[in-house]
Coordinates of C-alpha atoms and ligand atoms in Angstrom, one line a residue:
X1 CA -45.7 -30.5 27.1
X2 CA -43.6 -27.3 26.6
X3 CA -42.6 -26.7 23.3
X4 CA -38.9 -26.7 23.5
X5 CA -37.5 -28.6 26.0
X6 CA -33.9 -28.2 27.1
X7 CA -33.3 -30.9 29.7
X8 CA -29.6 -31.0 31.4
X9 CA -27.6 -30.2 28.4
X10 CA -23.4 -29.9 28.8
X11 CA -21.5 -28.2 26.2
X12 CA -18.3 -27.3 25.4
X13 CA -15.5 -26.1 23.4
X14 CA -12.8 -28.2 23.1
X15 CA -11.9 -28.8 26.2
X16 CA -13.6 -26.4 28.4
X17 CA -17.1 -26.7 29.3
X18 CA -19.8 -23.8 28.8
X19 CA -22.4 -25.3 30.0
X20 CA -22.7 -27.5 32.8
X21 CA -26.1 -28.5 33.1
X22 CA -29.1 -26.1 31.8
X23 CA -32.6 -27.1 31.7
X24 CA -35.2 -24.6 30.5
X25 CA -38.8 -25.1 28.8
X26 CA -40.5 -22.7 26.5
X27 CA -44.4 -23.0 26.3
X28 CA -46.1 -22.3 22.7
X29 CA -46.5 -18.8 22.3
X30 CA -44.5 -17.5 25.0
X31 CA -42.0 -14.9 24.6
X32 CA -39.4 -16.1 27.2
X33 CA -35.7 -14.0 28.0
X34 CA -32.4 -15.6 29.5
X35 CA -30.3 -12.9 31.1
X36 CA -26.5 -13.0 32.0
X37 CA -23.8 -11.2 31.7
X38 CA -20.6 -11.8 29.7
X39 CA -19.5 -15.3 28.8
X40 CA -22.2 -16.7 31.1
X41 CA -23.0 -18.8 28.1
X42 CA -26.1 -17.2 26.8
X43 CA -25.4 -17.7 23.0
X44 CA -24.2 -21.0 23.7
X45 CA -27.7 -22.1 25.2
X46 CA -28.8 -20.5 21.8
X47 CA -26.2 -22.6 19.6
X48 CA -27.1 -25.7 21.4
X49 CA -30.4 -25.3 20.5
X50 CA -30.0 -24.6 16.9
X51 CA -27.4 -27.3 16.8
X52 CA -24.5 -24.5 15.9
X53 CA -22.6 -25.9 19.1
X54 CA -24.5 -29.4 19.9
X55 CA -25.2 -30.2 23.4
X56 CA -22.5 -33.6 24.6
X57 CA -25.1 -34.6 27.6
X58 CA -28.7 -33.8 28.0
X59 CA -31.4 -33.8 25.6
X60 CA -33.1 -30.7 23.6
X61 CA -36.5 -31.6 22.4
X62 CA -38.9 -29.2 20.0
X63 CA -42.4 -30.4 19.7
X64 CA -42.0 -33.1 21.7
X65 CA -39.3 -34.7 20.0
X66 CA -35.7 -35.0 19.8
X67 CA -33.7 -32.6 18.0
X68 CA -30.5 -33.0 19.9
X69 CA -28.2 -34.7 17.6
X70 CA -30.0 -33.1 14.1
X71 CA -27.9 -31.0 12.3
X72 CA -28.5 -27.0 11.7
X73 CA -30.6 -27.3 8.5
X74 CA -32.3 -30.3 10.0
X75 CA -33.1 -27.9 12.7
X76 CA -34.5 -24.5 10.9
X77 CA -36.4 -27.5 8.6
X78 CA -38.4 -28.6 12.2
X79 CA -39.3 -24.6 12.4
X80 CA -36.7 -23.1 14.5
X81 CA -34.7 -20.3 13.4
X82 CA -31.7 -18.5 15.1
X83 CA -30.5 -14.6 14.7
X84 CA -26.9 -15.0 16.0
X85 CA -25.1 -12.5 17.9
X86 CA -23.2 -9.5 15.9
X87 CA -26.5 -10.2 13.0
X88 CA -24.0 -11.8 10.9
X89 CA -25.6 -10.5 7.5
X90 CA -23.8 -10.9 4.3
X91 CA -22.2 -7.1 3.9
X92 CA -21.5 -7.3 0.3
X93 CA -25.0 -9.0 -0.9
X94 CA -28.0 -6.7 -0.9
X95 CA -30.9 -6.8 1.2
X96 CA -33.3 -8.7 -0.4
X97 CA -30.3 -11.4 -1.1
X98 CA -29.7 -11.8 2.3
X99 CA -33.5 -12.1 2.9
X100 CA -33.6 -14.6 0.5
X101 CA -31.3 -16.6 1.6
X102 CA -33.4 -16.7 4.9
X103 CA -35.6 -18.8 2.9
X104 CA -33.3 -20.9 1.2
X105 CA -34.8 -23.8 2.4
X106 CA -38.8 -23.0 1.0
X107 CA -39.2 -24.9 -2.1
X108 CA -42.1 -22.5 -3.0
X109 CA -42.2 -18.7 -3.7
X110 CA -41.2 -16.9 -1.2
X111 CA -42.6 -13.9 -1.8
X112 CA -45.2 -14.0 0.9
X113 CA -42.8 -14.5 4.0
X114 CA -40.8 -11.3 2.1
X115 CA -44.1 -9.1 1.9
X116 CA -44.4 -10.0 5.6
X117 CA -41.1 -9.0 6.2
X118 CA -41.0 -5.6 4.6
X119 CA -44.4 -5.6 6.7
X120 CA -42.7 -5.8 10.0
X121 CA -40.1 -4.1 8.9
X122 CA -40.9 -1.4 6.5
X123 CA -37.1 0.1 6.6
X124 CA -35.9 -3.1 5.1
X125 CA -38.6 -2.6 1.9
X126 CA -37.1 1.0 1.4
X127 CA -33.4 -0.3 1.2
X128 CA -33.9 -3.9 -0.7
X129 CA -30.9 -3.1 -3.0
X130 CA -28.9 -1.3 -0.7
X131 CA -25.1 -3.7 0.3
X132 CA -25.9 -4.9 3.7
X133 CA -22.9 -3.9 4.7
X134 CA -23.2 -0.2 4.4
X135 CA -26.7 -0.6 6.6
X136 CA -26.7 0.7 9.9
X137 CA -26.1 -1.3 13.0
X138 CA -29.5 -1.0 14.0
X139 CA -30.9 -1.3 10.5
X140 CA -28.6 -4.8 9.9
X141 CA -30.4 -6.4 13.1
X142 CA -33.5 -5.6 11.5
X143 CA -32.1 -7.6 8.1
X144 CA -31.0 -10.3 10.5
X145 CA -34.5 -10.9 12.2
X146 CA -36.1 -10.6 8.9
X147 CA -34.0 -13.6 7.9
X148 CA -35.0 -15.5 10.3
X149 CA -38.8 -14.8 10.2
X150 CA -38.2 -16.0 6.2
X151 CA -38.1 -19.4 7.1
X152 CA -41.6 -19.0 8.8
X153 CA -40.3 -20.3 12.3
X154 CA -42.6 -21.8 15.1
X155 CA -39.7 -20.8 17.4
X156 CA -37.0 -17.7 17.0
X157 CA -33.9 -17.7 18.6
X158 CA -32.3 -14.2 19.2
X159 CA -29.3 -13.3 20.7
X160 CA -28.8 -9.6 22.1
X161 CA -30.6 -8.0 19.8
X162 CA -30.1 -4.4 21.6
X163 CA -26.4 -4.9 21.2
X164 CA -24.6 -1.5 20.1
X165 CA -27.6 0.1 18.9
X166 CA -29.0 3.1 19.7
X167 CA -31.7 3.2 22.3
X168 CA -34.5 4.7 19.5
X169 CA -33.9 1.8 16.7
X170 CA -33.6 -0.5 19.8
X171 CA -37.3 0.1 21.0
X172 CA -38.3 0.3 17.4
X173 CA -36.7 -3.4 17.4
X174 CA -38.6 -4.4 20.4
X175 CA -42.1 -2.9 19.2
X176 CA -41.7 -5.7 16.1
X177 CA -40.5 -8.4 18.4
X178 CA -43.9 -8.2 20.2
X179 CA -45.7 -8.0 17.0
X180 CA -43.9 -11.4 15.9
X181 CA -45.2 -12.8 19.1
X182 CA -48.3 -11.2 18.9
X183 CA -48.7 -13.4 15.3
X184 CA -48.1 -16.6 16.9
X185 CA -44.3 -17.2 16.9
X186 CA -42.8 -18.4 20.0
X187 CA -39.5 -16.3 21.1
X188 CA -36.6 -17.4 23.2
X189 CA -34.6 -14.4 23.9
X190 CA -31.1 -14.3 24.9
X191 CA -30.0 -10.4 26.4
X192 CA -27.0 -9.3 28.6
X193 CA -29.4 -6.0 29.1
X194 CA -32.0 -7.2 31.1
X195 CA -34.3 -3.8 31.0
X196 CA -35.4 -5.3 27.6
X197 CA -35.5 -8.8 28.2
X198 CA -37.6 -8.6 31.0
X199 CA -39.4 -5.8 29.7
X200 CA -41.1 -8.2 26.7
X201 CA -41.0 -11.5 28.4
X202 CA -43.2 -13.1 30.6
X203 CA -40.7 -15.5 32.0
X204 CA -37.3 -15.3 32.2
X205 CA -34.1 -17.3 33.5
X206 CA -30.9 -16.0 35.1
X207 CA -27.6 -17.8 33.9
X208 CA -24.0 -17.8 35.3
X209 CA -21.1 -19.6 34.4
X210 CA -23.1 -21.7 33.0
X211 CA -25.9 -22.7 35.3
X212 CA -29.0 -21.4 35.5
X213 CA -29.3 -19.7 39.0
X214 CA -32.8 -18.3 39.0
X215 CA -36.0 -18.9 36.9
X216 CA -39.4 -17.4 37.3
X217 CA -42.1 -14.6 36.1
X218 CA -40.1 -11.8 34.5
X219 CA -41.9 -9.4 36.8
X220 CA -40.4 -11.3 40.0
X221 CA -36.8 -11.4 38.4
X222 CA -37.2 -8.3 37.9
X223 CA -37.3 -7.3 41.5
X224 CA -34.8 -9.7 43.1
X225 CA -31.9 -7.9 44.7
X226 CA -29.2 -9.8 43.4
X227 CA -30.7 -9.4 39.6
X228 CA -31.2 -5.3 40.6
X229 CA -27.7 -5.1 41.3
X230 CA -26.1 -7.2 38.8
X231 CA -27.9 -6.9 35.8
X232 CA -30.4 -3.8 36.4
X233 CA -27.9 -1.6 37.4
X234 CA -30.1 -0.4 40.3
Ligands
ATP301 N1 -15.6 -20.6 20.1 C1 -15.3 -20.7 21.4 N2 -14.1 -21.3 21.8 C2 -13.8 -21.4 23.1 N3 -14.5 -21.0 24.1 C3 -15.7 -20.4 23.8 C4 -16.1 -20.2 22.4 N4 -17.3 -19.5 22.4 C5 -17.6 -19.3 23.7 N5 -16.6 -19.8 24.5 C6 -16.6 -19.7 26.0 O1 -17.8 -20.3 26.5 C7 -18.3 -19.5 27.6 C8 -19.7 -19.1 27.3 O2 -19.7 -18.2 26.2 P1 -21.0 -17.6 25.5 O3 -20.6 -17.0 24.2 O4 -22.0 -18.6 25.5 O5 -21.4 -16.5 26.6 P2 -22.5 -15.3 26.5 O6 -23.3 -15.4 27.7 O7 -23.2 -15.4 25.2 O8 -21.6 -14.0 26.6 P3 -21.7 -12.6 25.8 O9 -22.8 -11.8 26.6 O10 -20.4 -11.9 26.0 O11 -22.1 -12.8 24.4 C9 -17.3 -18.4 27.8 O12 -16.4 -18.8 28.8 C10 -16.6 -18.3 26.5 O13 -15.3 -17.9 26.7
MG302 MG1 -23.3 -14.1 23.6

């Protein structure tokens, strides 16, 4: 049994359907990517998952149970955490706020998932009281994975994490996602540049207009024409 199992799930807004029909699995421990390009309805996958956007059809289950219908908090509580497109951070609080926030849902001290944190991310330790909002882009997606990994997630959501950052802080990003996976956290990971999805993941999917058109080893997505030409820019 996979860890997260996404089985045939429709979504939509209002009236208009993103998703008609995606199944995907996600083994423990796996760093998996989906790759698309605009509007495909990659971050909708992601908000269906995290109950942001809830699937109408189909069933989600994590752990071998259902999460489908749970609400958001429900769903970080069961161990799965999202970092949404654009980071989202709060600009005005600092950075420790925002990472405490992350956490908001830890009875205990938190201080542990915070030294990990400023562990993975040693930027974030140096700037604790700087605004969020005057962080760079790069710096803010750090804030807004470190977040996430405050709630100590089993599974970690991320959507676009290269987006408008510079290519040095980006591979900087990507070293500490495979250091997350390297500690044990499963990552699905949503990218409209496929270089870095496939670059970390093992397995990947391909989605358009919402449906998932190709699934498989990352290396083999990698070399299909019609993902060379589309996504790879080759
Ligand atoms: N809040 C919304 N209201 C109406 N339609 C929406 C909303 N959010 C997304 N959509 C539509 O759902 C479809 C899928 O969007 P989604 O954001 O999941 O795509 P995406 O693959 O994440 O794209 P991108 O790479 O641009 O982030 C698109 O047609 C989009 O226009
Ligand atoms: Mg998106």
């Amino acid at each position: 049994m996979a860890l997260l199992e996404v089985e045939d799930i429709r979504a939509s807004y209002g009236l208009i359907e993103a998703l008609h029909g995606v199944s995907l699995e996600v083994e423990a421990g796996e760093v998996v990517t989906m790759i698309g390009s605009n509007g495909a309805g990659k971050s909708t996958v992601l908000r269906s998952i995290s109950g942001l956007t809830p699937a109408r059809q189909g069933a989600i289950r994590f752990d071998g149970e259902e999460i489908t219908h749970l609400t958001p908090m429900e769903i970080v509580g069961r161990g799965i955490s999202h970092v949404p497109e654009g980071r989202r951070c709060f600009p005005r609080m600092t950075v420790r706020e925002n990472l405490e926030l992350g956490a908001f849902l830890r009875r205990d001290d938190s201080s542990a998932e915070m030294d990990h944190v400023f562990d993975l991310f040693p930027r974030l330790a140096e700037r604790q009281s700087q605004a969020a909002g005057t962080m760079s882009g790069g710096e803010q997606q750090m804030l807004a994975i470190g977040r996430a990994m405050m709630a100590r997630p089993r599974l970690l959501l991320m959507d676009e994490p290269s987006m408008g950052i510079a290519p040095i802080l980006v591979e900087r990003i990507y070293e500490t996602i495979e250091q997350i996976s390297q500690e044990g956290t499963t990552i699905l990971l949503v990218e409209q540049n496929a270089h870095y999805g496939l670059g970390v993941a093992a397995r990947g999917y391909v989605i358009e207009t919402g449906r998932i058109i190709l699934s498989g080893e990352a290396a083999t997505i990698g070399e299909d024409p019609k993902v060379r030409e589309a996504y790879l820019g080759a």
